[in-house]
Amino acid sequence: MNTSEIRELFPILKQEVNGHPLVYLDSAATSQKPIQVIEALKHYYEWDNANVHRGVHTLGSRATDAYEGARAKVAKFIGASSEQEIIFTRGTTTAINIVASSYAKSVLREGDEIVLTPMEHHSNLIPWQQAAKASGATLKYIPLQPDGSISLADVENTITNRTKIVSVVYISNVLGVVNPIKEIAQIAHKHGAKMMVDGAQSTPHMKVDVQDLDCDFYALSGHKMCGPTGIGALYGKKALLENMEPVEFGGEMIDHVDLYESTWKELPWKFEGGTPIIAGAVGLSAAIDFLQEVGMDNIYKHDIQLTNYAMERMTQIEDLVVYGPTANRAGLVTFNLGDVHPHDVATVLDAEGVAVRAGHHCCQPLMRWLEVSSTARASFYLYNTEADIDRLVLALQKTKEYFGHAIG
Amino acid sequence: MQLDDLYRRVIMDHYKTPRNRGKFESGEAVTIDLNNPTCGDKISLQMQVEDGVVKMAKFTGEGCSISLSSASMMTDAVKGKTIEEALKMADGFSGLMKGEPVEFEYEDIEALSGVNKFPARIKCATLAWNALRKGIEHSQKTDN
Ligand SMILES: Cc1ncc(COP(=O)(O)O)c(C=O)c1O
C-alpha cells in the first residue's frame, strides 16, 4: 500500500491548519473523502440528478440505476446474499433504530432480555433502552474484562433462553477492541436470540462478511468509510426483514394506497420512505470502489501497523494513560495525559495542526466504567503515516511542557 | 493561533487553585447541576440567595481548565451582588465571548476574553454562567 499516493487523492489533507500541515487523526468520528468520491457527487449532480423509481425519462432511469447500483455494491461489499437485504439509511444510528423499533417491537415481551455491552456507542444503547421500556423487556450487559475486552465465558453467562436480541459493537470507537462477533452470534443463536452488529467502526477498516459472521442485522455508516455523510445501510437477513413492519410511512414505500388502507412495496423499498439520499448512495458506491481498489486487507494491515506504532511511541510518554487492551485492537488510541483535561490537550494539539477528538465519544457509560469524565482519542485511517504519529507525539510533549509551565 | 491568548496565567491560577470550590455544609442553597452533553463536563453550582442578593456561591464539577477557571471566577465575581447585577454580569460575559469589550468589576475575567478566538471552547467558558442564570431563575421562582 502506497500511502503517499493515497494521500494525493485526499485534497483536504494538503492544507495547513494554524500554520502547520494538517495531521488528521479523527477518522473514527468521520473519515476524509478521496477525490473519486467528491467527483462522483459532482458528476451525479451535474449530469444525472433526478428522482428515483418514478420518472420514465432518461435522467430518472440514470439516477435509479446509480442508486440501485450502489445498493448492489454495498451488498457485495459486506457479503450479503441479496440486494434486498440492504436498506439505505442515514447511517448506523438510523439502521439500529429501525431494528429496535420495528423488529424489537414485534418480538419483545415482558420478561424478555436484550443483551448489550457497556462499551456501546449511544447509538447502540438508547434505541434498546427505548425498546425495553416500551415492551417491559430487560437490558443485560456482558461485563468487561479489566482491560476492556469481552470474554466468551461472560457471554455464555449473560445470554439465556429469555434473550431475544444481542447487539454488540464490532470495533469499539473508544477501546479500539475488536469483539469476537462470530462467536457471540453463535452463542446468541444457540439460545434462539438474534444478533445485531454495530459495524460503524469495523466496516471502514476490515473485510466484513455478514454471512460468515452469521449476524442477523448489521449497521454501517458511509461517512466513516470515505463516503459522504447522511448515507449508511442496514443489512438484515431477508426472512427477518420480510416479516418486519416499516418504520417510516409515506411516499416511495407504498404499493397500493386507499383512503383507509394501504400496502407496502417489497424489500428493501418498504423501509425507504420518501426521496432517499441518492447522491449519498452514489458517493458511497464510489467510496467502496476506492476502498476495494486499495484492498480491505491492506487497509487493515496498515491501520494495525499504525496503531501498534502509536501505542509503542505514546506509552513512552510519561504520565500518558492509554485505555483499552494492548492486543487485538484496531485503528485508534484513546488516552489521557496526566491531569491535563482532554479538551486542553486537544486545543494545544490543534494549535500544532494535529486534529484529535476529546470528550466522551458518545460512550458515557463506558467513560464511567473507565472512571474518567472524558478522554482524548487519536484515530487512524489509510491516509495516515508514521510521520503523523511522530507529529502527534511531539505535540503531546509540547502539551506537557506548555501545561507544566503555564501551571507552574 | 496564539495559545497564550487562551491559557493566560490568571486562568491557570484559577484552575490550579479554584476559589469557592466545594459545597455548603448547611443553610439554604439553590443547587443547579448542569452538564455539557457534548463533552461530558459537569458543574454543580450552589448559591445562597437572600433578599435578592447572592450571598455566596460554591461549585464542584469536572471539566477543562477553561470551564473550571470560569466557574472559579464567576462564583467569586457574583458574591455579594444583587440578582440584577449578577444577571448583568452574565450578559457581559456573553458579550465577552463574542469579542465585545465589557466593563467588569472582577478584573480576572478579562483573562477569559481570549476564548472568543477559540470558538470550540466558548461552551466550556459559559457553562458556569449558564448555571448561574438557571440558579437565579430558580431562586426567583421559589421566592414568590
Ligand atoms: C461504534 C459507533 N456506533 C455508532 C456510531 C454512529 O454512527 P452515525 O453517527 O453515523 O449514525 C458511531 C459513530 O460515531 C460509532 O463510532
Coordinates of C-alpha atoms and ligand atoms in Angstrom, one line a residue:
Chain A
M1 CA 0.0 0.0 0.0
N2 CA 1.4 3.3 -1.1
T3 CA 0.4 5.8 1.5
S4 CA 1.9 8.9 -0.3
E5 CA -0.1 8.0 -3.4
I6 CA -3.2 7.6 -1.4
R7 CA -2.7 10.9 0.4
E8 CA -2.5 12.6 -3.0
L9 CA -6.2 11.6 -3.5
F10 CA -7.4 13.5 -0.4
P11 CA -7.4 17.2 -1.2
I12 CA -8.3 18.2 2.3
L13 CA -5.0 16.8 3.7
K14 CA -3.0 19.3 1.6
Q15 CA -3.8 22.3 3.8
E16 CA -2.2 24.0 6.7
V17 CA -4.1 24.4 10.0
N18 CA -2.8 27.0 12.4
G19 CA 0.3 27.4 10.4
H20 CA 1.2 23.6 10.3
P21 CA 0.5 21.0 7.7
L22 CA -2.7 19.2 8.9
V23 CA -2.4 15.9 10.7
Y24 CA -5.9 14.5 10.7
L25 CA -6.3 11.9 13.5
D26 CA -10.1 11.9 13.9
S27 CA -11.3 9.4 11.3
A28 CA -13.3 7.5 13.8
A29 CA -15.6 10.5 14.0
T30 CA -15.6 10.9 10.3
S31 CA -13.2 10.0 7.6
Q32 CA -11.9 12.3 4.9
K33 CA -13.1 11.8 1.3
P34 CA -10.9 10.9 -1.7
I35 CA -11.2 12.9 -5.0
Q36 CA -13.1 9.9 -6.6
V37 CA -16.0 10.3 -4.1
I38 CA -16.1 14.1 -4.5
E39 CA -16.1 13.7 -8.3
A40 CA -18.8 11.1 -8.2
L41 CA -21.0 13.5 -6.2
K42 CA -20.2 16.3 -8.7
H43 CA -20.9 14.2 -11.7
Y44 CA -24.2 13.0 -10.3
Y45 CA -25.5 16.5 -9.7
E46 CA -24.1 17.8 -13.0
W47 CA -25.4 15.0 -15.2
D48 CA -27.8 12.5 -13.6
N49 CA -29.8 14.2 -10.9
A50 CA -33.5 13.1 -10.9
N51 CA -35.8 11.4 -8.5
V52 CA -35.6 7.6 -8.4
H53 CA -38.3 5.0 -9.1
R54 CA -40.6 7.5 -10.7
G55 CA -39.7 9.2 -13.9
V56 CA -39.8 7.4 -17.2
H57 CA -37.3 10.0 -18.5
T58 CA -33.6 9.3 -19.1
L59 CA -32.3 11.1 -16.1
G60 CA -34.8 9.3 -13.9
S61 CA -33.5 6.0 -15.0
R62 CA -29.9 7.0 -14.7
A63 CA -30.5 8.1 -11.2
T64 CA -32.4 4.9 -10.4
D65 CA -29.6 2.8 -11.9
A66 CA -27.0 4.7 -9.9
Y67 CA -28.9 4.3 -6.6
E68 CA -29.8 0.7 -7.1
G69 CA -26.2 0.0 -8.4
A70 CA -24.9 1.4 -5.1
R71 CA -27.1 -1.0 -3.2
A72 CA -25.7 -3.9 -5.1
K73 CA -22.2 -2.7 -4.3
V74 CA -22.9 -2.5 -0.6
A75 CA -24.5 -5.9 -0.6
K76 CA -21.4 -7.4 -2.2
F77 CA -19.0 -5.4 -0.1
I78 CA -20.3 -6.9 3.2
G79 CA -21.2 -10.3 1.7
A80 CA -24.9 -10.1 1.8
S81 CA -26.7 -12.8 -0.2
S82 CA -29.1 -10.4 -1.9
E83 CA -29.5 -6.7 -2.6
Q84 CA -32.9 -7.0 -1.0
E85 CA -31.1 -7.3 2.3
I86 CA -29.6 -3.8 2.1
I87 CA -31.7 -0.9 3.3
F88 CA -30.2 2.6 2.8
T89 CA -30.4 4.7 6.0
R90 CA -28.9 7.9 7.2
G91 CA -26.2 6.0 9.0
T92 CA -25.6 3.5 11.8
T93 CA -27.9 5.3 14.2
T94 CA -31.0 5.1 11.9
A95 CA -30.2 1.5 11.0
I96 CA -30.2 0.4 14.6
N97 CA -33.3 2.4 15.3
I98 CA -35.2 0.5 12.5
V99 CA -34.4 -2.8 14.1
A100 CA -35.1 -1.6 17.6
S101 CA -38.4 -0.1 16.8
S102 CA -39.7 -2.5 14.1
Y103 CA -38.2 -5.9 14.9
A104 CA -37.9 -5.4 18.6
K105 CA -41.4 -4.0 18.8
S106 CA -42.9 -7.1 17.2
V107 CA -41.0 -9.8 19.2
L108 CA -40.2 -8.3 22.6
R109 CA -42.5 -9.3 25.5
E110 CA -42.3 -8.5 29.2
G111 CA -39.5 -10.6 30.8
D112 CA -37.5 -10.9 27.6
E113 CA -33.9 -9.8 27.6
I114 CA -31.8 -7.6 25.3
V115 CA -28.1 -8.1 25.8
L116 CA -25.5 -5.4 25.2
T117 CA -22.1 -4.4 26.4
P118 CA -21.0 -1.4 28.5
M119 CA -18.8 -0.3 25.6
E120 CA -21.7 0.5 23.2
H121 CA -22.0 3.8 21.4
H122 CA -25.1 5.7 22.5
S123 CA -26.5 4.8 19.0
N124 CA -26.5 1.1 20.0
L125 CA -27.7 1.8 23.5
I126 CA -30.6 4.2 23.6
P127 CA -32.7 2.6 20.9
W128 CA -32.6 -0.6 23.0
Q129 CA -33.4 1.3 26.2
Q130 CA -36.4 2.6 24.5
A131 CA -37.4 -0.8 23.1
A132 CA -37.0 -2.3 26.6
K133 CA -39.2 0.5 28.1
A134 CA -41.9 0.0 25.5
S135 CA -42.0 -3.8 25.9
G136 CA -41.1 -4.4 29.5
A137 CA -38.0 -6.3 28.4
T138 CA -34.8 -6.1 30.5
L139 CA -31.4 -4.8 29.4
K140 CA -28.5 -7.0 30.4
Y141 CA -24.8 -6.3 29.9
I142 CA -21.9 -8.6 29.1
P143 CA -19.3 -7.4 31.7
L144 CA -16.0 -6.1 30.5
Q145 CA -12.6 -7.6 31.5
P146 CA -10.3 -5.2 33.3
D147 CA -8.6 -4.3 30.0
G148 CA -12.0 -3.6 28.3
S149 CA -12.2 -6.8 26.3
I150 CA -15.0 -9.3 26.4
S151 CA -14.6 -12.9 27.5
L152 CA -16.7 -15.6 25.8
A153 CA -17.3 -17.2 29.2
D154 CA -19.1 -14.0 30.2
V155 CA -21.1 -14.1 27.0
E156 CA -22.2 -17.6 27.8
N157 CA -23.2 -16.5 31.3
T158 CA -25.2 -13.5 30.2
I159 CA -27.2 -14.8 27.2
T160 CA -30.1 -17.0 28.3
N161 CA -33.2 -18.6 26.7
R162 CA -35.0 -15.4 27.5
T163 CA -32.7 -13.3 25.4
K164 CA -34.3 -12.2 22.2
I165 CA -31.7 -9.8 20.9
V166 CA -27.9 -9.4 21.3
S167 CA -26.5 -6.2 20.0
V168 CA -22.7 -5.6 20.1
V169 CA -20.2 -3.2 18.5
Y170 CA -17.7 -4.9 16.3
I171 CA -14.8 -2.4 16.9
S172 CA -15.2 -0.1 19.9
N173 CA -14.8 3.6 19.0
V174 CA -13.1 4.2 22.4
L175 CA -11.3 1.0 23.3
G176 CA -10.3 0.0 19.8
V177 CA -11.1 -3.6 20.8
V178 CA -12.2 -6.0 18.1
N179 CA -15.0 -8.1 19.5
P180 CA -15.5 -11.8 18.8
I181 CA -18.7 -11.2 16.9
K182 CA -18.9 -14.6 15.2
E183 CA -18.6 -16.4 18.5
I184 CA -21.1 -14.2 20.2
A185 CA -23.5 -14.7 17.3
Q186 CA -23.2 -18.5 17.7
I187 CA -24.0 -18.3 21.4
A188 CA -26.9 -16.0 20.7
H189 CA -28.3 -18.3 18.1
K190 CA -27.9 -21.3 20.4
H191 CA -30.5 -19.6 22.7
G192 CA -32.7 -18.5 19.8
A193 CA -31.7 -14.9 20.0
K194 CA -31.0 -12.6 17.1
M195 CA -27.6 -10.9 16.7
M196 CA -27.2 -7.3 15.7
V197 CA -23.8 -5.8 14.9
D198 CA -22.8 -2.1 15.1
G199 CA -20.4 -2.0 12.3
A200 CA -19.8 1.8 12.2
Q201 CA -16.0 1.3 13.0
S202 CA -15.4 -2.1 11.6
T203 CA -16.7 -1.6 8.0
P204 CA -14.1 1.1 7.2
H205 CA -11.1 -1.0 8.5
M206 CA -11.6 -4.6 7.8
K207 CA -13.1 -7.1 5.4
V208 CA -16.6 -7.8 6.6
D209 CA -18.7 -10.9 5.7
V210 CA -22.1 -10.8 7.2
Q211 CA -22.8 -14.4 6.2
D212 CA -19.6 -15.7 7.7
L213 CA -20.3 -13.8 10.9
D214 CA -23.8 -15.1 10.7
C215 CA -25.2 -12.0 12.2
D216 CA -28.9 -11.2 11.7
F217 CA -28.5 -7.4 11.4
Y218 CA -25.5 -5.3 10.6
A219 CA -25.3 -1.4 10.6
L220 CA -22.8 0.8 8.8
S221 CA -22.1 4.5 8.2
G222 CA -20.9 5.7 4.8
H223 CA -19.1 8.8 6.2
K224 CA -16.6 6.7 8.3
M225 CA -15.5 4.8 5.2
C226 CA -14.6 7.6 2.8
G227 CA -18.2 8.2 1.7
P228 CA -20.5 11.2 2.2
T229 CA -22.4 11.9 5.4
G230 CA -26.1 11.2 5.6
I231 CA -25.9 7.7 4.0
G232 CA -25.5 4.3 5.6
A233 CA -27.0 1.0 5.5
L234 CA -28.8 -1.7 7.4
Y235 CA -28.2 -5.3 6.5
G236 CA -30.8 -7.8 7.6
K237 CA -31.5 -11.4 6.8
K238 CA -34.2 -11.5 4.2
A239 CA -36.6 -13.7 6.2
L240 CA -36.4 -11.3 9.1
L241 CA -36.8 -8.1 7.1
E242 CA -39.7 -9.6 5.2
N243 CA -41.7 -10.0 8.4
M244 CA -40.9 -6.6 9.8
E245 CA -43.2 -3.6 9.5
P246 CA -41.8 -0.4 8.1
V247 CA -40.9 2.4 10.5
E248 CA -41.5 5.4 8.2
F249 CA -44.6 5.7 6.2
G250 CA -45.2 7.9 3.2
G251 CA -44.1 8.2 -0.4
E252 CA -41.9 5.7 -2.1
M253 CA -42.5 2.8 0.3
I254 CA -46.1 2.1 -0.7
D255 CA -47.6 -0.4 -3.1
H256 CA -51.3 0.2 -3.2
V257 CA -52.9 3.2 -1.4
D258 CA -56.5 3.5 -0.5
L259 CA -58.2 6.1 1.6
Y260 CA -58.3 3.9 4.7
E261 CA -55.8 1.1 4.0
S262 CA -52.5 0.7 2.1
T263 CA -49.9 -1.9 1.3
W264 CA -46.2 -1.7 1.2
K265 CA -43.6 -2.3 -1.5
E266 CA -41.4 -5.3 -1.3
L267 CA -38.0 -5.4 0.2
P268 CA -35.9 -3.3 0.6
W269 CA -38.1 -0.3 -0.5
K270 CA -40.7 -0.7 2.1
F271 CA -38.2 0.7 4.6
E272 CA -37.2 3.6 2.4
G273 CA -40.0 6.1 2.7
G274 CA -39.6 9.5 1.0
T275 CA -37.0 10.6 -1.5
P276 CA -33.7 8.9 -0.5
I277 CA -30.3 10.4 -0.4
I278 CA -29.4 9.4 -3.9
A279 CA -26.2 11.4 -4.2
G280 CA -25.1 9.9 -0.9
A281 CA -25.6 6.4 -2.3
V282 CA -23.6 7.4 -5.4
G283 CA -20.8 8.7 -3.2
L284 CA -20.8 5.6 -1.1
S285 CA -20.6 3.4 -4.1
A286 CA -17.5 5.4 -5.3
A287 CA -16.1 5.0 -1.8
I288 CA -16.5 1.3 -1.9
D289 CA -14.7 1.1 -5.3
F290 CA -11.9 3.2 -3.8
L291 CA -11.5 1.0 -0.7
Q292 CA -11.6 -2.2 -2.7
E293 CA -9.0 -0.9 -5.1
V294 CA -6.7 -0.3 -2.2
G295 CA -7.8 -3.6 -0.7
M296 CA -9.5 -4.1 2.7
D297 CA -6.8 -6.5 3.9
N298 CA -4.1 -3.9 3.0
I299 CA -6.1 -1.2 4.9
Y300 CA -6.5 -3.4 7.9
K301 CA -2.8 -4.2 8.0
H302 CA -1.9 -0.6 7.6
D303 CA -4.2 0.6 10.4
I304 CA -2.9 -2.1 12.7
Q305 CA 0.6 -1.2 12.0
L306 CA -0.1 2.4 12.7
T307 CA -1.9 1.6 15.9
N308 CA 1.0 -0.6 17.1
Y309 CA 3.4 2.2 16.3
A310 CA 1.3 4.7 18.1
M311 CA 0.9 2.5 21.1
E312 CA 4.7 2.0 21.2
R313 CA 5.5 5.6 21.0
M314 CA 2.7 7.0 23.1
T315 CA 3.2 4.6 26.0
Q316 CA 6.7 6.0 26.3
I317 CA 5.3 9.4 27.2
E318 CA 5.5 9.9 30.9
D319 CA 2.1 10.4 32.5
L320 CA 0.2 9.2 29.4
V321 CA -2.5 6.6 30.1
V322 CA -3.9 4.5 27.3
Y323 CA -7.3 2.9 27.6
G324 CA -8.3 -0.5 26.3
P325 CA -6.5 -3.7 25.6
T326 CA -2.9 -3.9 24.2
A327 CA -3.7 -6.8 21.9
N328 CA -6.5 -7.2 19.3
R329 CA -7.2 -3.5 18.9
A330 CA -7.5 -1.6 15.7
G331 CA -7.4 1.9 14.3
L332 CA -7.3 4.2 17.3
V333 CA -5.7 5.1 20.7
T334 CA -7.7 6.6 23.4
F335 CA -5.7 8.3 26.2
N336 CA -5.3 10.9 28.8
L337 CA -2.2 13.0 29.5
G338 CA -1.6 13.3 33.2
D339 CA -4.2 15.6 34.7
V340 CA -4.4 17.8 31.7
H341 CA -8.1 17.8 30.7
P342 CA -8.6 16.2 27.2
H343 CA -10.1 19.5 25.9
D344 CA -7.0 21.3 26.8
V345 CA -4.9 18.5 25.2
A346 CA -7.0 18.8 22.0
T347 CA -6.7 22.6 21.9
V348 CA -2.9 22.5 22.2
L349 CA -2.7 19.7 19.6
D350 CA -4.9 21.7 17.3
A351 CA -2.6 24.7 17.6
E352 CA 0.1 22.3 16.3
G353 CA -2.1 21.3 13.4
V354 CA -3.0 17.9 14.9
A355 CA -6.7 17.1 15.0
V356 CA -7.9 14.7 17.6
R357 CA -11.2 14.1 19.4
A358 CA -11.8 14.9 23.0
G359 CA -14.9 14.2 25.1
H360 CA -16.9 11.1 26.0
H361 CA -17.2 9.9 22.4
C362 CA -20.9 9.1 22.7
C363 CA -20.0 6.4 25.3
Q364 CA -20.9 7.9 28.6
P365 CA -21.5 4.5 30.4
L366 CA -18.0 3.4 29.2
M367 CA -16.5 6.6 30.5
R368 CA -17.9 5.8 33.9
W369 CA -16.6 2.3 33.6
L370 CA -13.1 3.8 32.9
E371 CA -13.7 6.2 35.8
V372 CA -13.0 9.3 33.7
S373 CA -15.3 12.1 32.6
S374 CA -13.7 12.2 29.2
T375 CA -10.7 11.2 27.1
A376 CA -8.7 12.2 24.1
R377 CA -8.6 9.9 21.1
A378 CA -6.3 9.7 18.1
S379 CA -7.8 7.6 15.3
F380 CA -6.1 6.4 12.1
Y381 CA -7.0 5.5 8.6
L382 CA -5.4 4.6 5.3
Y383 CA -4.1 8.1 4.6
N384 CA -2.2 8.4 7.9
T385 CA 1.5 7.7 8.2
E386 CA 4.1 7.1 11.0
A387 CA 5.2 10.7 10.4
D388 CA 1.6 11.8 11.5
I389 CA 2.1 9.8 14.7
D390 CA 5.5 11.4 15.2
R391 CA 3.9 14.8 14.9
L392 CA 1.2 13.7 17.5
V393 CA 3.9 12.6 19.9
L394 CA 5.8 15.8 19.5
A395 CA 2.7 17.8 20.0
L396 CA 1.8 15.8 23.1
Q397 CA 5.3 16.5 24.5
K398 CA 4.7 20.2 23.8
T399 CA 1.3 20.0 25.6
K400 CA 3.0 18.6 28.7
E401 CA 5.6 21.4 28.6
Y402 CA 3.0 24.0 28.0
F403 CA 0.8 23.0 30.8
G404 CA 3.8 22.3 33.0
H405 CA 4.9 25.9 32.5
A406 CA 1.6 27.5 32.4
I407 CA 0.6 25.9 35.7
G408 CA 4.0 26.1 37.4
Chain B
M1 CA -3.5 30.6 16.8
Q2 CA -1.9 32.1 19.9
L3 CA -2.3 29.6 22.7
D4 CA -1.3 32.2 25.2
D5 CA -4.4 34.1 24.4
L6 CA -6.3 31.2 25.8
Y7 CA -4.2 30.0 28.6
R8 CA -3.3 33.1 30.5
R9 CA -1.5 32.8 33.8
V10 CA -4.6 34.1 35.6
I11 CA -6.7 31.3 34.1
M12 CA -4.1 28.7 35.2
D13 CA -4.1 30.2 38.6
H14 CA -7.9 29.8 39.0
Y15 CA -7.7 26.3 37.5
K16 CA -4.9 25.2 39.9
T17 CA -6.3 26.9 43.0
P18 CA -10.0 27.4 42.4
R19 CA -11.9 29.8 44.5
N20 CA -15.2 28.7 46.1
R21 CA -14.8 25.1 45.2
G22 CA -17.0 22.8 47.4
K23 CA -20.4 22.6 48.8
F24 CA -22.3 24.3 51.6
E25 CA -22.4 22.3 54.7
S26 CA -25.6 23.9 56.0
G27 CA -28.1 26.5 55.2
E28 CA -30.5 27.0 52.4
A29 CA -28.9 26.9 49.0
V30 CA -30.1 26.7 45.4
T31 CA -28.3 23.8 43.7
I32 CA -28.0 23.7 39.9
D33 CA -26.5 20.7 38.2
L34 CA -25.5 21.4 34.6
N35 CA -23.6 19.3 32.2
N36 CA -22.3 19.9 28.7
P37 CA -23.7 16.9 26.9
T38 CA -21.3 17.1 24.0
C39 CA -18.2 16.8 26.1
G40 CA -19.2 15.4 29.5
D41 CA -18.1 18.3 31.6
K42 CA -20.2 18.9 34.7
I43 CA -20.8 21.6 37.2
S44 CA -22.8 21.6 40.3
L45 CA -23.4 25.2 41.4
Q46 CA -24.7 26.1 44.8
M47 CA -25.9 29.6 45.7
Q48 CA -27.2 31.2 48.8
V49 CA -29.6 33.9 47.8
E50 CA -31.1 36.2 50.5
D51 CA -33.2 39.3 49.9
G52 CA -32.3 39.4 46.2
V53 CA -28.6 39.2 47.0
V54 CA -26.2 36.4 46.1
K55 CA -24.6 35.9 49.5
M56 CA -22.2 33.2 48.5
A57 CA -21.7 30.7 45.6
K58 CA -19.8 27.5 45.5
F59 CA -19.2 24.9 42.9
T60 CA -18.0 21.4 42.3
G61 CA -17.5 19.7 39.0
E62 CA -15.3 18.2 36.3
G63 CA -14.0 20.0 33.3
C64 CA -11.2 21.5 31.5
S65 CA -9.0 24.4 32.6
I66 CA -11.3 26.9 30.9
S67 CA -14.6 25.7 32.3
L68 CA -13.2 25.3 35.9
S69 CA -11.4 28.6 35.9
S70 CA -14.5 30.3 34.6
A71 CA -16.5 28.7 37.4
S72 CA -14.0 29.9 39.9
M73 CA -14.1 33.4 38.6
M74 CA -17.8 33.5 38.3
T75 CA -18.5 32.4 41.8
D76 CA -16.0 34.9 43.1
A77 CA -17.4 37.7 40.9
V78 CA -21.1 37.4 41.9
K79 CA -20.6 37.2 45.6
G80 CA -22.4 40.0 47.3
K81 CA -24.1 41.1 44.1
T82 CA -27.8 41.6 43.7
I83 CA -29.5 39.3 41.3
E84 CA -29.9 42.1 38.8
E85 CA -26.2 42.8 39.0
A86 CA -25.3 39.2 38.6
L87 CA -27.5 38.8 35.6
K88 CA -25.9 41.9 34.1
M89 CA -22.5 40.3 34.6
A90 CA -23.8 37.1 32.9
D91 CA -24.8 39.3 29.9
G92 CA -21.5 41.0 30.0
F93 CA -19.8 37.6 29.9
S94 CA -21.8 36.5 26.9
G95 CA -20.6 39.8 25.2
L96 CA -17.0 39.0 26.1
M97 CA -17.4 35.6 24.4
K98 CA -18.5 37.5 21.3
G99 CA -15.4 39.7 21.4
E100 CA -17.2 42.7 22.7
P101 CA -15.3 44.9 25.2
V102 CA -17.0 44.8 28.6
E103 CA -16.5 46.6 31.8
F104 CA -16.2 44.1 34.6
E105 CA -15.9 44.7 38.3
Y106 CA -14.0 41.5 38.5
E107 CA -10.8 42.1 36.7
D108 CA -9.6 38.4 36.3
I109 CA -12.5 37.8 33.9
E110 CA -10.6 39.8 31.3
A111 CA -8.2 36.9 31.0
L112 CA -11.0 34.8 29.6
S113 CA -11.6 37.3 26.7
G114 CA -9.1 35.3 24.6
V115 CA -11.6 32.4 24.5
N116 CA -13.5 34.2 21.8
K117 CA -10.7 33.3 19.4
F118 CA -11.3 29.6 20.1
P119 CA -15.0 29.1 19.1
A120 CA -14.8 25.4 20.1
R121 CA -14.1 26.4 23.6
I122 CA -16.7 29.0 24.2
K123 CA -19.2 26.5 25.6
C124 CA -16.6 25.5 28.2
A125 CA -16.3 29.1 29.4
T126 CA -20.1 29.7 29.5
L127 CA -21.1 26.5 31.4
A128 CA -20.8 28.1 34.9
W129 CA -22.5 31.3 33.7
N130 CA -25.4 29.2 32.3
A131 CA -25.7 27.6 35.7
L132 CA -25.8 31.0 37.3
R133 CA -28.7 32.1 35.1
K134 CA -30.5 28.9 36.0
G135 CA -29.8 29.3 39.7
I136 CA -31.2 32.9 39.6
E137 CA -34.3 31.8 37.7
H138 CA -34.8 29.1 40.3
S139 CA -34.3 31.3 43.3
Q140 CA -36.8 33.9 41.8
K141 CA -39.4 31.2 41.4
T142 CA -39.1 29.9 45.0
D143 CA -39.1 33.4 46.3
N144 CA -42.6 34.1 45.1
Ligands
LIG1 C1 -19.3 2.5 17.3 C2 -20.2 3.5 16.7 N1 -21.5 3.3 16.6 C3 -22.3 4.1 16.0 C4 -21.9 5.4 15.6 C5 -23.0 6.3 15.0 O1 -22.8 6.5 13.6 P1 -23.7 7.5 12.8 O2 -23.5 8.8 13.6 O3 -23.0 7.6 11.5 O4 -25.1 7.1 12.8 C6 -20.6 5.7 15.6 C7 -20.1 7.0 15.2 O5 -19.6 7.8 15.9 C8 -19.7 4.7 16.2 O6 -18.4 5.0 16.4

